[in-house]
mmCIF file of C-alpha atoms in Angstrom:
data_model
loop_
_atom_site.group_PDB
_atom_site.id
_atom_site.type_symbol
_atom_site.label_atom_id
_atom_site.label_comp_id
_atom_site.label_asym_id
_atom_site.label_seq_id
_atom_site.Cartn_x
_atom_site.Cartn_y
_atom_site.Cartn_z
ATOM 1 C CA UNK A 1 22.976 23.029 -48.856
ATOM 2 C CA UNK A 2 20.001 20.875 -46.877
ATOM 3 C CA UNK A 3 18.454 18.455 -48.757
ATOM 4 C CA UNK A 4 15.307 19.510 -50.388
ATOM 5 C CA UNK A 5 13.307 16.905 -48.349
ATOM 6 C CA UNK A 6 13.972 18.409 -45.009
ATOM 7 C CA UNK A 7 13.129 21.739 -46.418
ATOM 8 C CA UNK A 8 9.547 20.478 -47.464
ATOM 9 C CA UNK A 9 8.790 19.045 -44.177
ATOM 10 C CA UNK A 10 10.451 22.553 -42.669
ATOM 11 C CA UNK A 11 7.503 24.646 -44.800
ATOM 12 C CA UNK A 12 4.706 22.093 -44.022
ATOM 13 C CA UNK A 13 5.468 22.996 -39.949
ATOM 14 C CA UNK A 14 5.232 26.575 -40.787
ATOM 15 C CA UNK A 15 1.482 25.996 -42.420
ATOM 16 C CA UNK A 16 -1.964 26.194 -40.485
ATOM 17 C CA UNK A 17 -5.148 28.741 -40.433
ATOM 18 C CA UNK A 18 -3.802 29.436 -36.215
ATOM 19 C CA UNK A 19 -0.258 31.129 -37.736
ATOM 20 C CA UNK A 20 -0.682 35.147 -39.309
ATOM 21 C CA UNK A 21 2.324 36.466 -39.417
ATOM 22 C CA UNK A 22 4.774 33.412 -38.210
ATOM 23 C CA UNK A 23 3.610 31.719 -41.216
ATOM 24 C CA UNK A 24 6.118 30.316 -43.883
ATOM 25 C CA UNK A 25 6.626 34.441 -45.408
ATOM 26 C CA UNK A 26 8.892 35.279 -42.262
ATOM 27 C CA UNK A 27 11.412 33.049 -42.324
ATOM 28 C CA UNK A 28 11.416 33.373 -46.150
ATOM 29 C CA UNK A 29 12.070 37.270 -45.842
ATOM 30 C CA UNK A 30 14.774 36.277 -43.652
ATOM 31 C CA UNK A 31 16.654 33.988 -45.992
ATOM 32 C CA UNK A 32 16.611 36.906 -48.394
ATOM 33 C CA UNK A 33 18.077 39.026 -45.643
ATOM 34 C CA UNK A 34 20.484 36.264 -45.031
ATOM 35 C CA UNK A 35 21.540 36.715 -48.772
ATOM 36 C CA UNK A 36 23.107 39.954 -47.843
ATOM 37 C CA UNK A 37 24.918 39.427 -45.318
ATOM 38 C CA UNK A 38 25.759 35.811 -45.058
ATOM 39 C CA UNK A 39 29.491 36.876 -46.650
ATOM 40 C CA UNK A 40 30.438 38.337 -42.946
ATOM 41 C CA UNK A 41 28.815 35.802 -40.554
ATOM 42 C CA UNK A 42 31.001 32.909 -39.066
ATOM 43 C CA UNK A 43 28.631 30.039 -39.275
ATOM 44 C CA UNK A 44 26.376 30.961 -42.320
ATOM 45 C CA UNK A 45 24.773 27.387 -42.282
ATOM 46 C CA UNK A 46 24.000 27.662 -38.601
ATOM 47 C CA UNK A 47 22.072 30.978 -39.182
ATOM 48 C CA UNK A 48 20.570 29.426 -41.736
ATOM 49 C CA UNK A 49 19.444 26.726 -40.318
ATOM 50 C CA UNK A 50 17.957 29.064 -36.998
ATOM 51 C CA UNK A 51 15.959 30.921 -39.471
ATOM 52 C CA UNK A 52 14.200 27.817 -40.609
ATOM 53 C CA UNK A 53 13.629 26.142 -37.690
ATOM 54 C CA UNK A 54 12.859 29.683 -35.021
ATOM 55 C CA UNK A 55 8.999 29.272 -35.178
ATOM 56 C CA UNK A 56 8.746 26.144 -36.616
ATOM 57 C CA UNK A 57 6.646 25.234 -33.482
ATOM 58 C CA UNK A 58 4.404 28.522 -32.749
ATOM 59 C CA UNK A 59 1.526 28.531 -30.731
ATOM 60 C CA UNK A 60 0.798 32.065 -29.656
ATOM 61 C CA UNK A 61 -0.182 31.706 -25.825
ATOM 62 C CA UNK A 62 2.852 28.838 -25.234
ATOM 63 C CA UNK A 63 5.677 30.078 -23.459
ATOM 64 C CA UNK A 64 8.259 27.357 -24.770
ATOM 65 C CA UNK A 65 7.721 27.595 -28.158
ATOM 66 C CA UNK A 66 11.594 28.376 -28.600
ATOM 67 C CA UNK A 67 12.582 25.705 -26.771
ATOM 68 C CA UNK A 68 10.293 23.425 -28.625
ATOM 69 C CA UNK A 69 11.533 24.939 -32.049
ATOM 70 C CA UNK A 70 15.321 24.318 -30.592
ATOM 71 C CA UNK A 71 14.780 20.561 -29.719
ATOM 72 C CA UNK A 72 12.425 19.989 -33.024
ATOM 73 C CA UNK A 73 15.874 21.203 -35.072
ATOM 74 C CA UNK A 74 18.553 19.471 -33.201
ATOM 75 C CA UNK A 75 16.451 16.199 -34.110
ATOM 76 C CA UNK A 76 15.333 16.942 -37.411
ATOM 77 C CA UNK A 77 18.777 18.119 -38.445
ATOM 78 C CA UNK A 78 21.537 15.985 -36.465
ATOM 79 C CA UNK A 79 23.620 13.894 -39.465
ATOM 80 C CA UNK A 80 22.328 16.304 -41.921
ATOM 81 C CA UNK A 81 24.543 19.148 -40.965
ATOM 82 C CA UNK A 82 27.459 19.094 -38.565
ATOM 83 C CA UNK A 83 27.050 18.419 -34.924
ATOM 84 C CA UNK A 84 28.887 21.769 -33.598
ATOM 85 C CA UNK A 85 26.665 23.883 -36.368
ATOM 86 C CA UNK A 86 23.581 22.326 -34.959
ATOM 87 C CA UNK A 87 24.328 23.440 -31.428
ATOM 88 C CA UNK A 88 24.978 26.569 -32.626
ATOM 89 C CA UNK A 89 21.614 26.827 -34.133
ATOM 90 C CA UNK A 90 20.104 25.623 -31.384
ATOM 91 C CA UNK A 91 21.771 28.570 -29.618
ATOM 92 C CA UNK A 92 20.454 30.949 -32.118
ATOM 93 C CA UNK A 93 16.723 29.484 -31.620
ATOM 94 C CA UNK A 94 16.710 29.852 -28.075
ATOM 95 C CA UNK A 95 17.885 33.179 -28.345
ATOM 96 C CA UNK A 96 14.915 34.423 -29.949
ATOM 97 C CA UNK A 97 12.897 33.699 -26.543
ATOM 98 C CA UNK A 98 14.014 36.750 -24.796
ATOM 99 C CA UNK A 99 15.814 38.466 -27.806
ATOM 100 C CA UNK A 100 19.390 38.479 -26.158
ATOM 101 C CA UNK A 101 22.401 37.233 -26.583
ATOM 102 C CA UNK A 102 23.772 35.934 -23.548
ATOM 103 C CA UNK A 103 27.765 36.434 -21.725
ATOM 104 C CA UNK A 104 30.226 33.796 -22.313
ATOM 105 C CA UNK A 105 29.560 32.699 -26.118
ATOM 106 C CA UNK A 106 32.921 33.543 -28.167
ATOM 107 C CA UNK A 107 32.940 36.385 -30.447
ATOM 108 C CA UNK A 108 32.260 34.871 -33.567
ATOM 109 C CA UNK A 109 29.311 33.106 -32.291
ATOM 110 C CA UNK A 110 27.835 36.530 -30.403
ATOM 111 C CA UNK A 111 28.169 38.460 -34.112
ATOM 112 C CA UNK A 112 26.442 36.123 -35.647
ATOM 113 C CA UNK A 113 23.436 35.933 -32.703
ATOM 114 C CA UNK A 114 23.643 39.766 -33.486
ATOM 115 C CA UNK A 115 22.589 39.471 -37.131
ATOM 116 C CA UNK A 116 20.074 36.961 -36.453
ATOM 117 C CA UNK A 117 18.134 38.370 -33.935
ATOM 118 C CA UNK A 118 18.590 41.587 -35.769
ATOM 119 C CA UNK A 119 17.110 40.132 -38.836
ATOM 120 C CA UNK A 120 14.306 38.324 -36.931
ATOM 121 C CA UNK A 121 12.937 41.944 -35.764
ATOM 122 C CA UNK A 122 13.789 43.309 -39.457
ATOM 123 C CA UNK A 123 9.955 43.810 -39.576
ATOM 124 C CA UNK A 124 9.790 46.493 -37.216
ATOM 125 C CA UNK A 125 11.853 48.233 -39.512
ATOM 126 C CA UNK A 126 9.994 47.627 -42.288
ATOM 127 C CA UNK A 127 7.660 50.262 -44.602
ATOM 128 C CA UNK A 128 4.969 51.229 -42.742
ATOM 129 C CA UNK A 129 2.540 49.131 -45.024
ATOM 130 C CA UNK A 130 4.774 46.089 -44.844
ATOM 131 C CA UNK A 131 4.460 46.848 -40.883
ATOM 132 C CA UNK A 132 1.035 47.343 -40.171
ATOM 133 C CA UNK A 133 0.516 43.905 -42.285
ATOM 134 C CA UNK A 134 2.870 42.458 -39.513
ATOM 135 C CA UNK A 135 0.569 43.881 -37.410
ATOM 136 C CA UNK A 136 -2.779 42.983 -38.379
ATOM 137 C CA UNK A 137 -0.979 39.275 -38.673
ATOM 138 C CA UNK A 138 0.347 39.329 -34.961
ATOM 139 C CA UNK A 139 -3.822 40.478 -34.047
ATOM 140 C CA UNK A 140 -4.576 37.625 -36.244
ATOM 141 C CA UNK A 141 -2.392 35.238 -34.197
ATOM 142 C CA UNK A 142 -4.514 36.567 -31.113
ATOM 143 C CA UNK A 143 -7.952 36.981 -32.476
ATOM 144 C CA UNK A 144 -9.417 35.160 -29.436
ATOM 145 C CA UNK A 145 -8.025 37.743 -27.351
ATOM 146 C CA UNK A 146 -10.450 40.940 -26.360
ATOM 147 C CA UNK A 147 -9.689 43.954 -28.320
ATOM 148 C CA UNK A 148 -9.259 46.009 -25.298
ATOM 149 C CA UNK A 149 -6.870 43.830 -23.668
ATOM 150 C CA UNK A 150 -4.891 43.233 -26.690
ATOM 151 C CA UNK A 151 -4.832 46.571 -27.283
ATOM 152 C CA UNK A 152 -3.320 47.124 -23.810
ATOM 153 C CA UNK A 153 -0.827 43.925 -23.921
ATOM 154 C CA UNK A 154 0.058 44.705 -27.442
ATOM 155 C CA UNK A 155 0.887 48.915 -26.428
ATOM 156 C CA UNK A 156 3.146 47.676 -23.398
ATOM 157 C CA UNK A 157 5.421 45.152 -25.688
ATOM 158 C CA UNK A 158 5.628 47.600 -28.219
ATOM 159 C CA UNK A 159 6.405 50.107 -24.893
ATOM 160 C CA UNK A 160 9.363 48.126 -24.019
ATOM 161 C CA UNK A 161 10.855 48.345 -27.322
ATOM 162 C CA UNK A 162 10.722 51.575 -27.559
ATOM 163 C CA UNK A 163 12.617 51.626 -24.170
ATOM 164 C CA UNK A 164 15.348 49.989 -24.897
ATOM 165 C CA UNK A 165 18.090 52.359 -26.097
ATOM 166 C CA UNK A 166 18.814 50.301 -29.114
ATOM 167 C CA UNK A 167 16.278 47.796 -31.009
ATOM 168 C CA UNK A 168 19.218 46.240 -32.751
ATOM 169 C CA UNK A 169 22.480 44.314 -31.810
ATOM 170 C CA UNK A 170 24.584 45.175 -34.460
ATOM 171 C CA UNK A 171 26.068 48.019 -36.403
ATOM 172 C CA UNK A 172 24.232 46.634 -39.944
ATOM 173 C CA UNK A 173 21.039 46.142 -37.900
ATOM 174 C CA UNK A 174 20.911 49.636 -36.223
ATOM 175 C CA UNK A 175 21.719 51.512 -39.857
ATOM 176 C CA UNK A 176 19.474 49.167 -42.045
ATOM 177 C CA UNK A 177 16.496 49.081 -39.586
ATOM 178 C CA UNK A 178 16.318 51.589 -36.105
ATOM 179 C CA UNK A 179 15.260 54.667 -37.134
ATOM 180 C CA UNK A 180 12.496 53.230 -39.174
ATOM 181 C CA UNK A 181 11.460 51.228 -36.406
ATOM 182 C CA UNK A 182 11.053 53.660 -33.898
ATOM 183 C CA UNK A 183 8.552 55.462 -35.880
ATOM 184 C CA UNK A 184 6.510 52.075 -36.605
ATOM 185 C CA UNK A 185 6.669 51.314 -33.100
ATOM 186 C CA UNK A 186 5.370 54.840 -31.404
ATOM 187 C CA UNK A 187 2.713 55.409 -33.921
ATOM 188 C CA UNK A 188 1.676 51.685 -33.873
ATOM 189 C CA UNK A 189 1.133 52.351 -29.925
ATOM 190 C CA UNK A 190 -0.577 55.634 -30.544
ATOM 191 C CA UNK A 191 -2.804 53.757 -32.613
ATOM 192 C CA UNK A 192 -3.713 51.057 -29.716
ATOM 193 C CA UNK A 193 -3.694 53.157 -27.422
ATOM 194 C CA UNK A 194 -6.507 55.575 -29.168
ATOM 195 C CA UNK A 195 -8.311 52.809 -30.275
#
């Protein structure tokens, strides 16, 4: 278990009137998650640890806010858990950055990115009310940015997810979450896209 300490100062990052929906709430949905499947991962703790530490650093027009989150957790957690479970975390964070899990990890390691990732987009998945609340939080993140050109930059990531033959890595992920997803996702973009 990680001492209750680190945990605080975990929660405190996740805090601030800039953050909508990476605020503290998502990667406390995702421990629940973790609850259910934790029993079939290989490295429980290192998943664990990834789900605190993903957007511990968010800043919504950064482009290395993974990387940041990755290097904030291999400091803040290096004697506190073991060294090869950190670097797996660290993995896991990085990861999230373009939502893939890349060739040569081994197979135990690759499962487990496939459940995490999986759970991180859980949300698309969710009820529609639980999703549009996701939503308005994501516009929140990005309230400087003109509504029509959110609108449009919003549509076309929500575009290439709908693209992709599968939203999920994993067999729990596609069953618990796809199909639900894919209606979020088109009639969120209908939505931007009508205005």
């Amino acid at each position: 278990m990680l001492p209750e300490t680190l945990l605080k100062r975990v929660r405190e990052l996740y805090n601030g009137p800039e953050r909508g929906y990476h605020a503290w709430s998502h990667p406390e949905a995702l421990l629940k998650l973790l609850s259910k499947v934790e029993g079939g991962l290989n490295d429980p703790l290192a998943v664990r640890c990834a789900i605190l530490f993903h957007d511990a650093i968010y800043e919504p027009r950064a482009s290395d806010n993974e990387q940041r989150s990755a290097v904030l957790a291999d400091e803040m957690l290096r004697g506190i858990v073991p060294d090869e479970c950190v670097e797996r975390a660290v993995r896991l964070i990085q990861s999230t950055a373009k939502h893939a899990i890349p060739t040569g990890l081994a197979a135990g390691e690759a499962s487990d990115m496939a459940i995490f990732l999986d759970m991180d987009l859980s949300i698309l998945g969710a009820s529609a009310e639980v999703f549009d609340a996701y939503e308005a939080g994501v516009r929140h993140e990005y309230r400087e940015v003109p509504t029509a050109a959110f609108r449009a930059g919003r549509a076309a990531i929500l575009e290439g997810f709908l693209a992709r033959d599968f939203l999920y890595f994993s067999d729990w992920g596609r069953a618990q979450f796809e199909r639900r997803a894919r209606k979020n996702l088109a009639r969120s973009v209908k939505q931007l896209q009508q205005g």
